[in-house]
PDB file of C-alpha atoms in Angstrom:
ATOM      1  CA  UNK A 266       7.364   7.807  -1.395  1.00  0.00           C
ATOM      2  CA  UNK A 267       5.482  10.566  -3.783  1.00  0.00           C
ATOM      3  CA  UNK A 268       6.291   8.195  -6.522  1.00  0.00           C
ATOM      4  CA  UNK A 269       4.891   5.399  -4.989  1.00  0.00           C
ATOM      5  CA  UNK A 270       1.523   6.884  -5.453  1.00  0.00           C
ATOM      6  CA  UNK A 271       2.244   7.681  -9.027  1.00  0.00           C
ATOM      7  CA  UNK A 272       2.529   4.277  -9.794  1.00  0.00           C
ATOM      8  CA  UNK A 273      -0.414   3.114  -7.846  1.00  0.00           C
ATOM      9  CA  UNK A 274      -2.751   5.551  -8.959  1.00  0.00           C
ATOM     10  CA  UNK A 275      -1.240   4.869 -12.573  1.00  0.00           C
ATOM     11  CA  UNK A 276      -1.612   1.580 -12.231  1.00  0.00           C
ATOM     12  CA  UNK A 277      -5.829   1.617 -10.687  1.00  0.00           C
ATOM     13  CA  UNK A 278      -6.404   3.721 -13.643  1.00  0.00           C
ATOM     14  CA  UNK A 279      -4.743   1.166 -16.111  1.00  0.00           C
ATOM     15  CA  UNK A 280      -7.442  -1.442 -14.509  1.00  0.00           C
ATOM     16  CA  UNK A 281     -10.100   0.652 -15.521  1.00  0.00           C
ATOM     17  CA  UNK A 282      -9.464   0.775 -18.685  1.00  0.00           C
ATOM     18  CA  UNK A 283      -9.531  -3.218 -18.761  1.00  0.00           C
ATOM     19  CA  UNK A 284     -13.365  -3.430 -19.252  1.00  0.00           C
ATOM     20  CA  UNK A 285     -13.357  -0.973 -21.873  1.00  0.00           C
ATOM     21  CA  UNK A 286     -10.746  -2.585 -24.329  1.00  0.00           C
ATOM     22  CA  UNK A 287     -13.278  -5.646 -23.259  1.00  0.00           C
ATOM     23  CA  UNK A 288     -16.146  -3.089 -25.486  1.00  0.00           C
ATOM     24  CA  UNK A 289     -13.553  -1.967 -27.925  1.00  0.00           C
ATOM     25  CA  UNK A 290     -12.003  -5.464 -29.147  1.00  0.00           C
ATOM     26  CA  UNK A 291     -14.524  -7.051 -31.552  1.00  0.00           C
ATOM     27  CA  UNK A 292     -13.791 -10.995 -30.563  1.00  0.00           C
ATOM     28  CA  UNK A 293     -15.860 -12.778 -28.472  1.00  0.00           C
ATOM     29  CA  UNK A 294     -14.802 -13.246 -25.213  1.00  0.00           C
ATOM     30  CA  UNK A 295     -12.970 -16.312 -24.975  1.00  0.00           C
ATOM     31  CA  UNK A 296     -11.070 -15.565 -27.610  1.00  0.00           C
ATOM     32  CA  UNK A 297     -10.308 -12.008 -26.460  1.00  0.00           C
ATOM     33  CA  UNK A 298      -8.867 -13.340 -23.089  1.00  0.00           C
ATOM     34  CA  UNK A 299      -6.770 -16.016 -25.006  1.00  0.00           C
ATOM     35  CA  UNK A 300      -5.045 -13.607 -26.974  1.00  0.00           C
ATOM     36  CA  UNK A 301      -4.715 -11.290 -24.085  1.00  0.00           C
ATOM     37  CA  UNK A 302      -2.663 -13.810 -21.903  1.00  0.00           C
ATOM     38  CA  UNK A 303      -0.545 -15.542 -24.169  1.00  0.00           C
ATOM     39  CA  UNK A 304       0.722 -11.911 -25.186  1.00  0.00           C
ATOM     40  CA  UNK A 305       0.838 -11.515 -21.853  1.00  0.00           C
ATOM     41  CA  UNK A 306       2.752 -14.681 -20.748  1.00  0.00           C
ATOM     42  CA  UNK A 307       4.850 -13.725 -24.087  1.00  0.00           C
ATOM     43  CA  UNK A 308       5.860 -10.650 -22.933  1.00  0.00           C
ATOM     44  CA  UNK A 309       6.309 -11.553 -19.133  1.00  0.00           C
ATOM     45  CA  UNK A 310       8.718 -14.403 -20.183  1.00  0.00           C
ATOM     46  CA  UNK A 311      11.169 -11.924 -21.867  1.00  0.00           C
ATOM     47  CA  UNK A 312      10.672  -9.705 -18.361  1.00  0.00           C
ATOM     48  CA  UNK A 313      12.171 -12.718 -16.745  1.00  0.00           C
ATOM     49  CA  UNK A 314      14.537 -13.371 -19.503  1.00  0.00           C
ATOM     50  CA  UNK A 315      16.436 -10.578 -19.562  1.00  0.00           C
ATOM     51  CA  UNK A 316      16.371 -10.214 -15.914  1.00  0.00           C
ATOM     52  CA  UNK A 317      17.827 -13.545 -15.020  1.00  0.00           C
ATOM     53  CA  UNK A 318      15.060 -14.772 -12.782  1.00  0.00           C
ATOM     54  CA  UNK A 319      14.878 -18.308 -12.076  1.00  0.00           C
ATOM     55  CA  UNK A 320      12.250 -19.893 -14.033  1.00  0.00           C
ATOM     56  CA  UNK A 321      12.094 -23.740 -13.724  1.00  0.00           C
ATOM     57  CA  UNK A 322      10.757 -25.015 -10.474  1.00  0.00           C
ATOM     58  CA  UNK A 323       9.534 -28.476  -9.023  1.00  0.00           C
ATOM     59  CA  UNK A 324       6.533 -29.726 -11.179  1.00  0.00           C
ATOM     60  CA  UNK A 325       4.714 -29.460  -8.169  1.00  0.00           C
ATOM     61  CA  UNK A 326       4.944 -26.414  -7.404  1.00  0.00           C
ATOM     62  CA  UNK A 327       4.229 -25.582 -10.971  1.00  0.00           C
ATOM     63  CA  UNK A 328       0.751 -27.004 -10.690  1.00  0.00           C
ATOM     64  CA  UNK A 329       0.214 -25.126  -7.974  1.00  0.00           C
ATOM     65  CA  UNK A 330       0.642 -21.946  -9.626  1.00  0.00           C
ATOM     66  CA  UNK A 331      -1.242 -23.095 -12.254  1.00  0.00           C
ATOM     67  CA  UNK A 332      -4.284 -23.707 -10.301  1.00  0.00           C
ATOM     68  CA  UNK A 333      -5.005 -20.562  -9.760  1.00  0.00           C
ATOM     69  CA  UNK A 334      -4.229 -19.231 -13.355  1.00  0.00           C
ATOM     70  CA  UNK A 335      -6.530 -21.062 -14.627  1.00  0.00           C
ATOM     71  CA  UNK A 336      -9.310 -19.479 -12.291  1.00  0.00           C
ATOM     72  CA  UNK A 337      -8.053 -16.302 -12.767  1.00  0.00           C
ATOM     73  CA  UNK A 338      -8.708 -17.167 -16.591  1.00  0.00           C
ATOM     74  CA  UNK A 339     -12.127 -18.659 -15.926  1.00  0.00           C
ATOM     75  CA  UNK A 340     -13.038 -15.145 -14.390  1.00  0.00           C
ATOM     76  CA  UNK A 341     -11.927 -12.838 -16.682  1.00  0.00           C
ATOM     77  CA  UNK A 342     -13.541 -15.024 -19.480  1.00  0.00           C
ATOM     78  CA  UNK A 343     -17.053 -14.293 -17.742  1.00  0.00           C
ATOM     79  CA  UNK A 344     -15.772 -10.738 -16.917  1.00  0.00           C
ATOM     80  CA  UNK A 345     -15.615 -10.059 -20.320  1.00  0.00           C
ATOM     81  CA  UNK A 346     -18.833 -12.044 -21.617  1.00  0.00           C
ATOM     82  CA  UNK A 347     -20.685 -10.002 -19.526  1.00  0.00           C
ATOM     83  CA  UNK A 348     -19.787  -6.676 -20.847  1.00  0.00           C
ATOM     84  CA  UNK A 349     -20.056  -8.537 -24.400  1.00  0.00           C
ATOM     85  CA  UNK A 350     -23.411  -9.061 -22.940  1.00  0.00           C
ATOM     86  CA  UNK A 351     -24.165  -5.742 -21.405  1.00  0.00           C
ATOM     87  CA  UNK A 352     -21.855  -3.413 -20.942  1.00  0.00           C
ATOM     88  CA  UNK A 353     -19.009  -1.467 -19.150  1.00  0.00           C
ATOM     89  CA  UNK A 354     -20.845  -0.204 -16.152  1.00  0.00           C
ATOM     90  CA  UNK A 355     -22.700  -3.328 -15.950  1.00  0.00           C
ATOM     91  CA  UNK A 356     -19.871  -5.538 -15.963  1.00  0.00           C
ATOM     92  CA  UNK A 357     -17.723  -3.905 -13.175  1.00  0.00           C
ATOM     93  CA  UNK A 358     -20.670  -2.803 -10.878  1.00  0.00           C
ATOM     94  CA  UNK A 359     -20.539  -6.924 -10.441  1.00  0.00           C
ATOM     95  CA  UNK A 360     -17.121  -7.155  -9.812  1.00  0.00           C
ATOM     96  CA  UNK A 361     -17.852  -5.561  -6.755  1.00  0.00           C
ATOM     97  CA  UNK A 362     -19.866  -8.793  -5.222  1.00  0.00           C
ATOM     98  CA  UNK A 363     -16.165 -10.187  -4.728  1.00  0.00           C
ATOM     99  CA  UNK A 364     -16.290  -8.751  -1.561  1.00  0.00           C
ATOM    100  CA  UNK A 365     -19.269 -10.492  -1.308  1.00  0.00           C
ATOM    101  CA  UNK A 366     -18.175 -14.225  -2.188  1.00  0.00           C
ATOM    102  CA  UNK A 367     -15.025 -13.714  -0.768  1.00  0.00           C
ATOM    103  CA  UNK A 368     -16.521 -13.079   2.967  1.00  0.00           C
ATOM    104  CA  UNK A 369     -18.828 -16.505   2.783  1.00  0.00           C
ATOM    105  CA  UNK A 370     -16.314 -18.506   0.684  1.00  0.00           C
ATOM    106  CA  UNK A 371     -12.981 -18.071   2.327  1.00  0.00           C
ATOM    107  CA  UNK A 372     -14.548 -19.209   5.880  1.00  0.00           C
ATOM    108  CA  UNK A 373     -15.703 -22.271   4.073  1.00  0.00           C
ATOM    109  CA  UNK A 374     -12.176 -23.170   1.899  1.00  0.00           C
ATOM    110  CA  UNK A 375      -9.529 -21.826   5.061  1.00  0.00           C
ATOM    111  CA  UNK A 376     -11.656 -22.727   7.953  1.00  0.00           C
ATOM    112  CA  UNK A 377     -11.873 -19.375   9.424  1.00  0.00           C
ATOM    113  CA  UNK A 378     -14.096 -17.078  11.063  1.00  0.00           C
ATOM    114  CA  UNK A 379     -16.913 -15.947   9.867  1.00  0.00           C
ATOM    115  CA  UNK A 380     -16.332 -12.096   9.644  1.00  0.00           C
ATOM    116  CA  UNK A 381     -20.142 -10.690  10.707  1.00  0.00           C
ATOM    117  CA  UNK A 382     -18.750  -6.823   9.550  1.00  0.00           C
ATOM    118  CA  UNK A 383     -17.865  -8.334   6.229  1.00  0.00           C
ATOM    119  CA  UNK A 384     -20.838 -10.160   5.629  1.00  0.00           C
ATOM    120  CA  UNK A 385     -23.525  -7.355   6.272  1.00  0.00           C
ATOM    121  CA  UNK A 386     -21.255  -4.783   3.954  1.00  0.00           C
ATOM    122  CA  UNK A 387     -20.897  -7.661   1.264  1.00  0.00           C
ATOM    123  CA  UNK A 388     -24.773  -7.606   1.512  1.00  0.00           C
ATOM    124  CA  UNK A 389     -24.872  -4.130   0.831  1.00  0.00           C
ATOM    125  CA  UNK A 390     -23.421  -4.767  -2.406  1.00  0.00           C
ATOM    126  CA  UNK A 391     -25.636  -7.730  -3.287  1.00  0.00           C
ATOM    127  CA  UNK A 392     -28.661  -5.516  -2.665  1.00  0.00           C
ATOM    128  CA  UNK A 393     -27.686  -3.100  -4.838  1.00  0.00           C
ATOM    129  CA  UNK A 394     -26.514  -5.635  -7.536  1.00  0.00           C
ATOM    130  CA  UNK A 395     -30.243  -7.320  -7.084  1.00  0.00           C
ATOM    131  CA  UNK A 396     -31.629  -4.128  -7.979  1.00  0.00           C
ATOM    132  CA  UNK A 397     -30.091  -2.892 -10.893  1.00  0.00           C
ATOM    133  CA  UNK A 398     -30.698  -6.967 -11.819  1.00  0.00           C
ATOM    134  CA  UNK A 399     -34.448  -6.472 -11.028  1.00  0.00           C
ATOM    135  CA  UNK A 400     -35.168  -3.275 -13.437  1.00  0.00           C
ATOM    136  CA  UNK A 401     -32.779  -3.952 -16.205  1.00  0.00           C
ATOM    137  CA  UNK A 402     -33.944  -6.598 -17.303  1.00  0.00           C
ATOM    138  CA  UNK A 403     -32.375  -6.156 -20.840  1.00  0.00           C
ATOM    139  CA  UNK A 404     -29.158  -7.274 -19.246  1.00  0.00           C
ATOM    140  CA  UNK A 405     -29.891 -10.252 -16.618  1.00  0.00           C
ATOM    141  CA  UNK A 406     -27.624 -12.072 -19.053  1.00  0.00           C
ATOM    142  CA  UNK A 407     -24.748 -10.287 -18.360  1.00  0.00           C
ATOM    143  CA  UNK A 408     -25.277  -9.651 -14.602  1.00  0.00           C
ATOM    144  CA  UNK A 409     -25.953 -13.436 -14.115  1.00  0.00           C
ATOM    145  CA  UNK A 410     -22.251 -14.158 -15.970  1.00  0.00           C
ATOM    146  CA  UNK A 411     -21.244 -11.093 -13.826  1.00  0.00           C
ATOM    147  CA  UNK A 412     -21.694 -12.555 -10.716  1.00  0.00           C
ATOM    148  CA  UNK A 413     -20.190 -15.846 -12.008  1.00  0.00           C
ATOM    149  CA  UNK A 414     -17.235 -13.525 -12.747  1.00  0.00           C
ATOM    150  CA  UNK A 415     -17.123 -12.324  -9.235  1.00  0.00           C
ATOM    151  CA  UNK A 416     -16.983 -15.749  -7.666  1.00  0.00           C
ATOM    152  CA  UNK A 417     -14.032 -17.078 -10.015  1.00  0.00           C
ATOM    153  CA  UNK A 418     -12.226 -13.741  -8.298  1.00  0.00           C
ATOM    154  CA  UNK A 419     -13.334 -14.715  -5.120  1.00  0.00           C
ATOM    155  CA  UNK A 420     -11.684 -17.419  -5.462  1.00  0.00           C
ATOM    156  CA  UNK A 421      -8.544 -16.393  -7.290  1.00  0.00           C
ATOM    157  CA  UNK A 422      -8.273 -13.954  -3.973  1.00  0.00           C
ATOM    158  CA  UNK A 423      -8.139 -16.721  -1.282  1.00  0.00           C
ATOM    159  CA  UNK A 424      -5.710 -19.297  -3.270  1.00  0.00           C
ATOM    160  CA  UNK A 425      -3.378 -16.496  -4.070  1.00  0.00           C
ATOM    161  CA  UNK A 426      -3.162 -15.239  -0.625  1.00  0.00           C
ATOM    162  CA  UNK A 427      -0.752 -17.324   0.334  1.00  0.00           C
ATOM    163  CA  UNK A 428       0.710 -18.050  -3.017  1.00  0.00           C
ATOM    164  CA  UNK A 429       2.227 -14.365  -3.077  1.00  0.00           C
ATOM    165  CA  UNK A 430       3.898 -15.104  -0.211  1.00  0.00           C
ATOM    166  CA  UNK A 431       5.477 -18.186  -1.506  1.00  0.00           C
ATOM    167  CA  UNK A 432       6.599 -16.940  -4.763  1.00  0.00           C
ATOM    168  CA  UNK A 433       8.206 -13.903  -6.648  1.00  0.00           C
ATOM    169  CA  UNK A 434       5.507 -12.142  -8.257  1.00  0.00           C
ATOM    170  CA  UNK A 435       6.547 -11.740 -11.534  1.00  0.00           C
ATOM    171  CA  UNK A 436       7.106 -15.661 -11.642  1.00  0.00           C
ATOM    172  CA  UNK A 437       3.815 -16.684 -10.195  1.00  0.00           C
ATOM    173  CA  UNK A 438       1.708 -13.753 -12.559  1.00  0.00           C
ATOM    174  CA  UNK A 439       3.984 -15.617 -15.458  1.00  0.00           C
ATOM    175  CA  UNK A 440       3.078 -19.137 -14.358  1.00  0.00           C
ATOM    176  CA  UNK A 441      -0.942 -18.383 -14.210  1.00  0.00           C
ATOM    177  CA  UNK A 442      -0.993 -17.159 -16.856  1.00  0.00           C
ATOM    178  CA  UNK A 443       1.331 -19.732 -18.803  1.00  0.00           C
ATOM    179  CA  UNK A 444      -1.188 -22.123 -17.029  1.00  0.00           C
ATOM    180  CA  UNK A 445      -4.102 -19.892 -18.230  1.00  0.00           C
ATOM    181  CA  UNK A 446      -3.341 -19.766 -22.019  1.00  0.00           C
ATOM    182  CA  UNK A 447      -2.999 -23.520 -21.957  1.00  0.00           C
ATOM    183  CA  UNK A 448      -5.775 -24.272 -20.529  1.00  0.00           C
ATOM    184  CA  UNK A 449      -8.318 -22.269 -22.139  1.00  0.00           C
ATOM    185  CA  UNK A 450      -6.504 -23.031 -25.578  1.00  0.00           C
ATOM    186  CA  UNK A 451      -8.070 -26.969 -24.733  1.00  0.00           C
ATOM    187  CA  UNK A 452     -11.740 -25.752 -24.045  1.00  0.00           C
ATOM    188  CA  UNK A 453     -11.418 -23.787 -26.991  1.00  0.00           C
ATOM    189  CA  UNK A 454     -12.892 -25.416 -29.582  1.00  0.00           C
ATOM    190  CA  UNK A 455     -15.689 -27.219 -27.288  1.00  0.00           C
ATOM    191  CA  UNK A 456     -16.261 -23.298 -26.575  1.00  0.00           C
ATOM    192  CA  UNK A 457     -16.530 -21.981 -29.988  1.00  0.00           C
ATOM    193  CA  UNK A 458     -18.749 -24.855 -30.831  1.00  0.00           C
ATOM    194  CA  UNK A 459     -21.332 -23.664 -28.439  1.00  0.00           C
ATOM    195  CA  UNK A 460     -20.457 -20.069 -29.223  1.00  0.00           C
ATOM    196  CA  UNK A 461     -19.936 -19.560 -32.435  1.00  0.00           C
ATOM    197  CA  UNK A 462     -17.911 -16.417 -34.023  1.00  0.00           C
ATOM    198  CA  UNK A 463     -17.195 -15.128 -37.826  1.00  0.00           C
ATOM    199  CA  UNK A 464     -13.742 -13.649 -36.251  1.00  0.00           C
ATOM    200  CA  UNK A 465     -11.036 -16.225 -35.534  1.00  0.00           C
ATOM    201  CA  UNK A 466      -8.286 -13.649 -35.390  1.00  0.00           C
ATOM    202  CA  UNK A 467      -7.699 -10.372 -34.520  1.00  0.00           C
ATOM    203  CA  UNK A 468      -8.300  -7.101 -37.300  1.00  0.00           C
ATOM    204  CA  UNK A 469      -5.117  -5.046 -37.358  1.00  0.00           C
ATOM    205  CA  UNK A 470      -7.158  -2.770 -34.655  1.00  0.00           C
ATOM    206  CA  UNK A 471      -8.040  -5.595 -32.596  1.00  0.00           C
ATOM    207  CA  UNK A 472      -4.347  -6.371 -32.326  1.00  0.00           C
ATOM    208  CA  UNK A 473      -3.882  -3.108 -31.310  1.00  0.00           C
ATOM    209  CA  UNK A 474      -6.168  -2.842 -28.796  1.00  0.00           C
ATOM    210  CA  UNK A 475      -4.963  -6.378 -28.041  1.00  0.00           C
ATOM    211  CA  UNK A 476      -1.405  -5.392 -27.410  1.00  0.00           C
ATOM    212  CA  UNK A 477      -2.233  -2.571 -25.420  1.00  0.00           C
ATOM    213  CA  UNK A 478      -4.544  -4.690 -22.453  1.00  0.00           C
ATOM    214  CA  UNK A 479      -1.640  -7.179 -22.558  1.00  0.00           C
ATOM    215  CA  UNK A 480       0.868  -5.146 -22.030  1.00  0.00           C
ATOM    216  CA  UNK A 481      -0.160  -2.220 -20.033  1.00  0.00           C
ATOM    217  CA  UNK A 482      -3.524  -3.403 -18.487  1.00  0.00           C
ATOM    218  CA  UNK A 483      -1.384  -6.702 -17.614  1.00  0.00           C
ATOM    219  CA  UNK A 484       1.968  -6.347 -17.573  1.00  0.00           C
ATOM    220  CA  UNK A 485       2.757  -2.859 -17.170  1.00  0.00           C
ATOM    221  CA  UNK A 486      -0.263  -2.609 -14.553  1.00  0.00           C
ATOM    222  CA  UNK A 487       1.106  -5.801 -12.720  1.00  0.00           C
ATOM    223  CA  UNK A 488       4.968  -4.269 -12.741  1.00  0.00           C
ATOM    224  CA  UNK A 489       3.951  -0.113 -11.175  1.00  0.00           C
ATOM    225  CA  UNK A 490       1.651  -2.637  -8.825  1.00  0.00           C
ATOM    226  CA  UNK A 491       4.165  -4.209  -7.564  1.00  0.00           C
ATOM    227  CA  UNK A 492       6.549  -0.635  -7.049  1.00  0.00           C
ATOM    228  CA  UNK A 493       4.167   0.955  -5.308  1.00  0.00           C
ATOM    229  CA  UNK A 494       3.916  -2.179  -2.701  1.00  0.00           C
ATOM    230  CA  UNK A 495       7.426  -1.979  -1.803  1.00  0.00           C
ATOM    231  CA  UNK A 496       7.575   1.541  -0.708  1.00  0.00           C
ATOM    232  CA  UNK A 497       3.024   1.490   0.795  1.00  0.00           C
ATOM    233  CA  UNK A 498       1.150  -1.042   2.401  1.00  0.00           C
ATOM    234  CA  UNK A 499      -1.345  -3.664   1.221  1.00  0.00           C
ATOM    235  CA  UNK A 500      -3.812  -1.844   2.968  1.00  0.00           C
ATOM    236  CA  UNK A 501      -3.421   1.195   1.540  1.00  0.00           C
ATOM    237  CA  UNK A 502      -2.653  -0.294  -2.130  1.00  0.00           C
ATOM    238  CA  UNK A 503      -5.878  -2.273  -1.828  1.00  0.00           C
ATOM    239  CA  UNK A 504      -7.769   1.012  -0.936  1.00  0.00           C
ATOM    240  CA  UNK A 505      -7.402   2.756  -3.508  1.00  0.00           C
ATOM    241  CA  UNK A 506      -8.332  -0.066  -5.706  1.00  0.00           C
ATOM    242  CA  UNK A 507     -11.566   0.478  -5.079  1.00  0.00           C
ATOM    243  CA  UNK A 508     -11.462   3.503  -7.468  1.00  0.00           C
ATOM    244  CA  UNK A 509     -11.058   1.190 -10.194  1.00  0.00           C
ATOM    245  CA  UNK A 510     -15.016   0.752 -11.045  1.00  0.00           C
ATOM    246  CA  UNK A 511     -15.721   4.370 -10.439  1.00  0.00           C
ATOM    247  CA  UNK A 512     -12.641   5.174 -13.285  1.00  0.00           C
ATOM    248  CA  UNK A 513     -14.398   2.338 -15.580  1.00  0.00           C
ATOM    249  CA  UNK A 514     -17.832   3.274 -15.133  1.00  0.00           C
ATOM    250  CA  UNK A 515     -16.972   7.170 -16.200  1.00  0.00           C
ATOM    251  CA  UNK A 516     -14.638   6.072 -18.679  1.00  0.00           C
ATOM    252  CA  UNK A 517     -17.899   4.100 -20.022  1.00  0.00           C
ATOM    253  CA  UNK A 518     -20.046   7.027 -20.093  1.00  0.00           C
ATOM    254  CA  UNK A 519     -17.447   9.312 -21.774  1.00  0.00           C
ATOM    255  CA  UNK A 520     -16.068   7.198 -24.485  1.00  0.00           C
ATOM    256  CA  UNK A 521     -19.876   4.715 -24.878  1.00  0.00           C
ATOM    257  CA  UNK A 522     -22.058   7.554 -23.937  1.00  0.00           C
ATOM    258  CA  UNK A 523     -23.778   4.179 -21.400  1.00  0.00           C
ATOM    259  CA  UNK A 524     -25.316   6.717 -19.511  1.00  0.00           C
ATOM    260  CA  UNK A 525     -28.026   7.162 -21.406  1.00  0.00           C
ATOM    261  CA  UNK A 526     -28.585   3.722 -21.823  1.00  0.00           C
ATOM    262  CA  UNK A 527     -28.983   2.962 -17.717  1.00  0.00           C
ATOM    263  CA  UNK A 528     -32.555   3.779 -16.162  1.00  0.00           C
ATOM    264  CA  UNK A 529     -32.934   5.009 -12.082  1.00  0.00           C
ATOM    265  CA  UNK A 530     -32.603   1.453 -10.891  1.00  0.00           C
ATOM    266  CA  UNK A 531     -28.820   1.336 -11.817  1.00  0.00           C
ATOM    267  CA  UNK A 532     -27.496   4.524 -10.281  1.00  0.00           C
ATOM    268  CA  UNK A 533     -29.798   3.398  -7.339  1.00  0.00           C
ATOM    269  CA  UNK A 534     -27.838   0.172  -7.252  1.00  0.00           C
ATOM    270  CA  UNK A 535     -24.512   1.660  -8.152  1.00  0.00           C
ATOM    271  CA  UNK A 536     -24.590   4.492  -4.964  1.00  0.00           C
ATOM    272  CA  UNK A 537     -25.439   1.158  -3.145  1.00  0.00           C
ATOM    273  CA  UNK A 538     -22.510  -0.568  -3.754  1.00  0.00           C
ATOM    274  CA  UNK A 539     -20.219   2.769  -3.743  1.00  0.00           C
ATOM    275  CA  UNK A 540     -22.205   2.954   0.141  1.00  0.00           C
ATOM    276  CA  UNK A 541     -20.163  -0.558   0.420  1.00  0.00           C
ATOM    277  CA  UNK A 542     -17.256   0.446  -0.758  1.00  0.00           C
ATOM    278  CA  UNK A 543     -17.099   3.616   1.381  1.00  0.00           C
ATOM    279  CA  UNK A 544     -17.767   1.558   4.505  1.00  0.00           C
ATOM    280  CA  UNK A 545     -15.225  -0.987   4.042  1.00  0.00           C
ATOM    281  CA  UNK A 546     -12.371   1.445   4.036  1.00  0.00           C
ATOM    282  CA  UNK A 547     -13.918   3.621   7.086  1.00  0.00           C
ATOM    283  CA  UNK A 548     -14.356   0.070   8.761  1.00  0.00           C
ATOM    284  CA  UNK A 549     -11.019  -1.315   7.094  1.00  0.00           C
ATOM    285  CA  UNK A 550      -9.043   2.284   8.270  1.00  0.00           C
ATOM    286  CA  UNK A 551     -10.375   1.880  12.279  1.00  0.00           C
ATOM    287  CA  UNK A 552      -8.759  -1.299  12.032  1.00  0.00           C
ATOM    288  CA  UNK A 553      -5.603  -0.803  11.071  1.00  0.00           C
ATOM    289  CA  UNK A 554      -5.028   2.211  13.694  1.00  0.00           C
ATOM    290  CA  UNK A 555      -2.971   1.751  16.427  1.00  0.00           C
ATOM    291  CA  UNK A 556      -4.668   1.129  19.622  1.00  0.00           C
ATOM    292  CA  UNK A 557      -4.379   4.047  22.137  1.00  0.00           C
ATOM    293  CA  UNK A 558      -1.977   2.715  25.435  1.00  0.00           C
TER     294      UNK A 558
END
C-alpha cells in the first residue's frame, strides 16, 4: 500500500511537469503535441509487443477508441497553445474548468441528472477564471485557448468513462495516441498554413525535452498511475490529481519566475479555483463515507 501512494504522487508530480515542458520546448503547439504523441505511441507499442499483449481488434472497436484519442489530442493542442500565448500558470488554472464543463456536458451527453452541488462548485471555478480574464488583459488569448482546452478535456473524460471499463488501459492508450498522431498529422498542413513557424523539426535540446515529455510525462506517468490504481480507490487517485495545478504553478514560479508577471487578480482568481477544489474534495470525501446504521 505504501508503494502505491509513492507511485501515485510521483505520477501527479510528473503531470505537473507537462506544462513546464510546454514552455521549454521551442516548437509550436501543434508540432510539440505531434512529436509527443508519436513518440509515446511507439514506446507503448514496444511495451505491448514485449508483454505479448493482444493488439489487433475489430475495426469498429478501434474506431471507438480512436474517437476519444482525437478529442484528447485537441485538448493537448489547445492546452499547449494556451501556455505558448500566456504562461504555465494561466494554462493550468484554466484546466481547472474541466469540472465545470463536465458538470454541464455530462447530463446532456449521458442523459443523467444534473448535480446541482457540482454545478455550483464549478461556477466558483468559473468565477476565478473570469477574474483572471477580466484583469489580466495581456493573457486573454491564452485564457480563451485554455478554456477551449478544458471543454475538450471534459469531453474526453465523459467519452472515456465507458472505454476504460471495457479495454485494458495500455491498449486503450496506444490506440488513442496512435489515432491522435494520424489525426493531427492529417490536419498539420492546414494548421501550419494559418500558423506558420520556422521550426519544423526539434533542436537537439527540444528532442531531449520532447522525449522526456513523451516517456516520463506520458508513458511512465500512465504506468505508475495504473500501478497505484490497482491498490488504491479511484476516488483517492482522482482526489490526489487535484494537486497537479499547484505543482505546475510552484514549478513555474521557481523555474520561470512567473510570479513577477502576475498581478493581484491572478491570486484572487486562483484562490477561488483552489477553494472550489477543496470544497469538491470535502464533498466527495463525505459522499464516500459509510453511512451509519
